[in-house]
């Protein structure tokens, strides 16, 4: 009986460098994109995109074409983010800067690494232009994270700033832009004085649903955490201690 064969592995660095040279390279390219509002032309290779990402597999189809097709227009995806996604698909690594990576492509490992970086550098990340430019689907997993190294008061401030920028760009009310993500803010972690100030500001500039603020006040009034140990009363890694936090771990009777 023949034994298992010997696996020979080449060096990873030259392999990655060779593939990186193909990113946005017209050499042997069989698909091109027109990306972002700047309509930047980007060259790519259909078979590599399709085998690495289900989004591109659906977008490009399974039949290879004999020539470069008409450009695929992705006007809502920032060119810088799109090129970062391509680099990750080609080389399985990418160096990220201030830009955000679009979640449209469903790149789970890349999203996880980005979230882990933001969790470790939360305060710095929340103050970047890239945070303000995140889409709602990209912001949601961040606001759901228990590992953010930031206090809830600062996170509420950052989420409001994000919604204001989105409202200005989309020409929509702040409360409407914030609606998909604002439920992930853990208002019960705020002290009563902080919650009162937030409620007053919310009257002047609607941002958080009134019933969500009422739920936070209920936690204070009952001095109990929620029965299901759910997110509204769960502290994050960076949550600053407050006097009432010792009551949040007590279950309802």
Coordinates of C-alpha atoms in Angstrom, one line a residue:
X1 CA 0.0 0.0 0.0
X2 CA 1.4 3.3 -1.1
X3 CA 2.1 5.7 1.8
X4 CA 1.1 9.4 1.9
X5 CA 3.0 11.7 -0.5
X6 CA 5.4 14.3 0.6
X7 CA 4.0 17.8 0.7
X8 CA 6.5 20.4 -0.6
X9 CA 5.7 24.0 0.2
X10 CA 7.3 27.0 -1.4
X11 CA 8.1 30.2 0.3
X12 CA 5.0 32.3 1.1
X13 CA 6.5 35.8 0.5
X14 CA 7.5 35.4 -3.2
X15 CA 4.2 33.8 -3.9
X16 CA 2.3 36.7 -2.3
X17 CA 4.4 39.3 -4.0
X18 CA 3.8 37.7 -7.4
X19 CA 0.0 37.7 -6.9
X20 CA 0.1 41.2 -5.5
X21 CA 1.6 42.4 -8.8
X22 CA -1.6 41.3 -10.5
X23 CA -3.8 43.6 -8.5
X24 CA -5.3 46.2 -10.9
X25 CA -2.9 44.9 -13.6
X26 CA -4.3 44.7 -17.2
X27 CA -1.9 41.8 -17.9
X28 CA -4.2 38.8 -18.7
X29 CA -7.1 40.7 -17.2
X30 CA -10.5 39.5 -18.3
X31 CA -12.8 41.7 -16.3
X32 CA -12.7 45.4 -15.4
X33 CA -14.6 47.5 -13.0
X34 CA -15.6 51.2 -12.9
X35 CA -15.5 52.0 -9.2
X36 CA -16.6 54.8 -7.0
X37 CA -17.9 58.3 -7.7
X38 CA -14.5 59.0 -9.4
X39 CA -15.3 56.2 -11.8
X40 CA -11.8 54.7 -11.4
X41 CA -11.0 51.9 -13.8
X42 CA -9.8 48.7 -12.1
X43 CA -8.6 45.5 -13.8
X44 CA -9.0 42.1 -12.4
X45 CA -9.1 38.4 -13.2
X46 CA -12.4 36.6 -13.2
X47 CA -11.4 33.1 -12.2
X48 CA -9.5 34.4 -9.1
X49 CA -12.3 36.6 -7.9
X50 CA -14.9 33.9 -8.4
X51 CA -13.0 31.2 -6.6
X52 CA -12.2 33.4 -3.6
X53 CA -15.5 35.3 -3.1
X54 CA -19.1 34.2 -3.5
X55 CA -20.2 37.8 -4.2
X56 CA -18.0 38.0 -7.3
X57 CA -19.0 34.5 -8.3
X58 CA -22.6 35.6 -8.4
X59 CA -21.7 38.9 -10.0
X60 CA -19.5 37.6 -12.8
X61 CA -21.2 34.3 -13.5
X62 CA -19.7 30.9 -14.0
X63 CA -18.9 31.1 -17.8
X64 CA -15.6 32.8 -18.6
X65 CA -15.7 35.2 -21.5
X66 CA -13.2 35.2 -24.4
X67 CA -12.6 38.9 -24.1
X68 CA -12.7 41.7 -21.6
X69 CA -16.5 42.4 -21.0
X70 CA -18.1 45.7 -20.7
X71 CA -17.0 47.3 -17.4
X72 CA -18.9 46.3 -14.2
X73 CA -20.0 49.5 -12.6
X74 CA -19.7 49.7 -8.7
X75 CA -20.4 53.4 -8.2
X76 CA -21.3 53.1 -4.5
X77 CA -18.0 51.3 -3.5
X78 CA -15.1 53.6 -2.7
X79 CA -12.2 52.9 -5.0
X80 CA -9.7 52.7 -2.2
X81 CA -11.8 50.2 -0.3
X82 CA -12.3 48.1 -3.5
X83 CA -8.6 47.9 -4.1
X84 CA -8.0 46.8 -0.5
X85 CA -10.6 44.0 -1.0
X86 CA -8.8 42.9 -4.2
X87 CA -5.5 42.9 -2.5
X88 CA -6.9 40.6 0.2
X89 CA -8.5 38.3 -2.4
X90 CA -5.2 38.0 -4.4
X91 CA -2.8 37.7 -1.5
X92 CA -4.8 36.8 1.6
X93 CA -3.4 39.8 3.4
X94 CA -3.8 43.6 3.2
X95 CA -2.5 46.7 5.0
X96 CA -5.4 48.9 6.0
X97 CA -5.3 52.6 6.4
X98 CA -8.0 55.1 7.3
X99 CA -10.5 53.9 4.7
X100 CA -13.2 51.4 5.5
X101 CA -13.6 48.0 3.9
X102 CA -17.0 47.4 2.2
X103 CA -19.0 44.6 3.8
X104 CA -20.8 44.1 0.5
X105 CA -18.3 41.4 -0.5
X106 CA -18.9 39.2 2.5
X107 CA -15.3 38.6 3.4
X108 CA -15.7 37.1 6.8
X109 CA -12.0 36.7 7.7
X110 CA -11.1 40.3 6.6
X111 CA -14.1 41.7 8.5
X112 CA -13.1 39.8 11.7
X113 CA -9.5 41.2 11.5
X114 CA -10.8 44.7 11.0
X115 CA -13.2 44.4 13.9
X116 CA -10.4 43.0 16.1
X117 CA -8.2 45.9 15.3
X118 CA -10.9 48.4 16.1
X119 CA -11.7 46.6 19.3
X120 CA -8.1 47.0 20.4
X121 CA -7.8 50.7 19.2
X122 CA -11.4 51.8 19.8
X123 CA -10.9 55.4 21.0
X124 CA -8.5 56.2 18.1
X125 CA -10.7 54.5 15.5
X126 CA -13.9 56.3 16.6
X127 CA -12.2 59.7 15.9
X128 CA -11.1 58.8 12.3
X129 CA -12.8 59.9 9.1
X130 CA -13.0 56.2 8.2
X131 CA -15.4 55.6 11.1
X132 CA -17.7 58.4 10.0
X133 CA -17.8 56.9 6.5
X134 CA -18.8 53.4 7.6
X135 CA -22.0 51.9 6.2
X136 CA -24.7 50.9 8.6
X137 CA -24.0 47.1 8.0
X138 CA -20.3 47.7 8.7
X139 CA -21.1 49.7 11.9
X140 CA -23.5 47.1 13.4
X141 CA -21.0 44.4 14.3
X142 CA -18.9 47.0 16.0
X143 CA -21.7 48.3 18.2
X144 CA -22.6 44.7 19.1
X145 CA -19.1 43.9 20.3
X146 CA -18.4 43.4 24.0
X147 CA -14.7 43.9 23.4
X148 CA -14.7 47.6 22.4
X149 CA -12.2 49.5 24.6
X150 CA -14.4 52.5 24.9
X151 CA -16.9 53.8 27.4
X152 CA -20.6 53.9 26.4
X153 CA -20.9 57.7 26.7
X154 CA -18.1 58.1 24.1
X155 CA -19.7 55.5 21.9
X156 CA -23.0 57.3 22.0
X157 CA -21.2 60.5 21.0
X158 CA -19.4 58.7 18.1
X159 CA -22.6 57.1 16.9
X160 CA -24.4 60.5 16.8
X161 CA -21.5 62.0 14.9
X162 CA -21.7 59.1 12.4
X163 CA -25.4 59.7 12.0
X164 CA -25.0 63.4 11.5
X165 CA -22.5 62.9 8.7
X166 CA -24.7 60.3 7.0
X167 CA -27.7 62.6 7.3
X168 CA -25.8 65.4 5.6
X169 CA -24.6 63.1 2.8
X170 CA -27.9 61.3 2.2
X171 CA -30.0 64.4 2.9
X172 CA -32.1 62.4 5.4
X173 CA -33.0 63.0 9.1
X174 CA -30.5 62.0 11.7
X175 CA -33.0 59.7 13.4
X176 CA -33.7 57.9 10.1
X177 CA -30.0 57.3 9.4
X178 CA -29.4 56.1 12.9
X179 CA -32.3 53.7 13.0
X180 CA -30.5 50.6 11.7
X181 CA -27.8 50.8 14.4
X182 CA -28.9 52.8 17.4
X183 CA -30.6 49.9 19.2
X184 CA -27.1 48.5 19.8
X185 CA -26.2 51.4 22.2
X186 CA -26.3 50.2 25.8
X187 CA -27.9 53.2 27.5
X188 CA -28.5 51.4 30.8
X189 CA -24.7 51.6 31.4
X190 CA -25.0 55.4 31.6
X191 CA -25.4 57.0 35.0
X192 CA -28.7 58.8 35.7
X193 CA -27.2 62.2 35.2
X194 CA -25.7 61.1 31.9
X195 CA -29.0 59.6 30.8
X196 CA -30.9 62.7 31.7
X197 CA -28.5 64.9 29.6
X198 CA -28.8 62.4 26.7
X199 CA -32.6 62.6 27.0
X200 CA -32.6 66.4 26.9
X201 CA -30.3 66.4 23.9
X202 CA -32.5 63.8 22.2
X203 CA -35.5 66.2 22.5
X204 CA -33.6 68.9 20.7
X205 CA -32.2 66.5 18.1
X206 CA -34.0 63.2 17.8
X207 CA -31.5 60.4 17.5
X208 CA -32.6 57.6 19.8
X209 CA -36.1 56.2 20.0
X210 CA -37.9 57.4 23.1
X211 CA -38.9 53.8 24.1
X212 CA -35.2 52.8 24.2
X213 CA -34.5 55.6 26.7
X214 CA -37.5 54.4 28.7
X215 CA -36.0 50.9 28.8
X216 CA -32.8 52.3 30.2
X217 CA -34.6 54.2 32.9
X218 CA -36.5 51.0 33.8
X219 CA -33.2 49.3 34.5
X220 CA -32.3 52.1 36.9
X221 CA -35.7 52.1 38.6
X222 CA -35.8 48.3 39.2
X223 CA -32.1 48.1 40.0
X224 CA -31.9 44.8 38.1
X225 CA -30.3 43.6 34.9
X226 CA -32.5 42.2 32.2
X227 CA -33.7 38.7 32.8
X228 CA -32.1 37.3 29.7
X229 CA -28.7 38.8 30.5
X230 CA -29.0 40.6 27.1
X231 CA -26.8 43.3 25.6
X232 CA -28.6 46.4 26.9
X233 CA -27.1 45.9 30.4
X234 CA -23.9 44.1 29.5
X235 CA -20.7 46.0 30.0
X236 CA -18.0 46.3 27.3
X237 CA -14.3 45.9 27.8
X238 CA -13.9 49.7 28.0
X239 CA -16.9 50.5 30.1
X240 CA -16.0 52.9 33.0
X241 CA -17.5 51.7 36.3
X242 CA -20.5 53.6 37.7
X243 CA -22.2 53.1 41.1
X244 CA -25.4 51.5 39.6
X245 CA -23.4 48.8 37.7
X246 CA -23.4 46.6 40.7
X247 CA -27.2 46.2 40.3
X248 CA -27.1 45.1 36.7
X249 CA -26.0 41.6 37.5
X250 CA -29.0 40.9 39.8
X251 CA -31.8 38.9 38.0
X252 CA -35.4 39.7 38.0
X253 CA -37.5 37.8 40.5

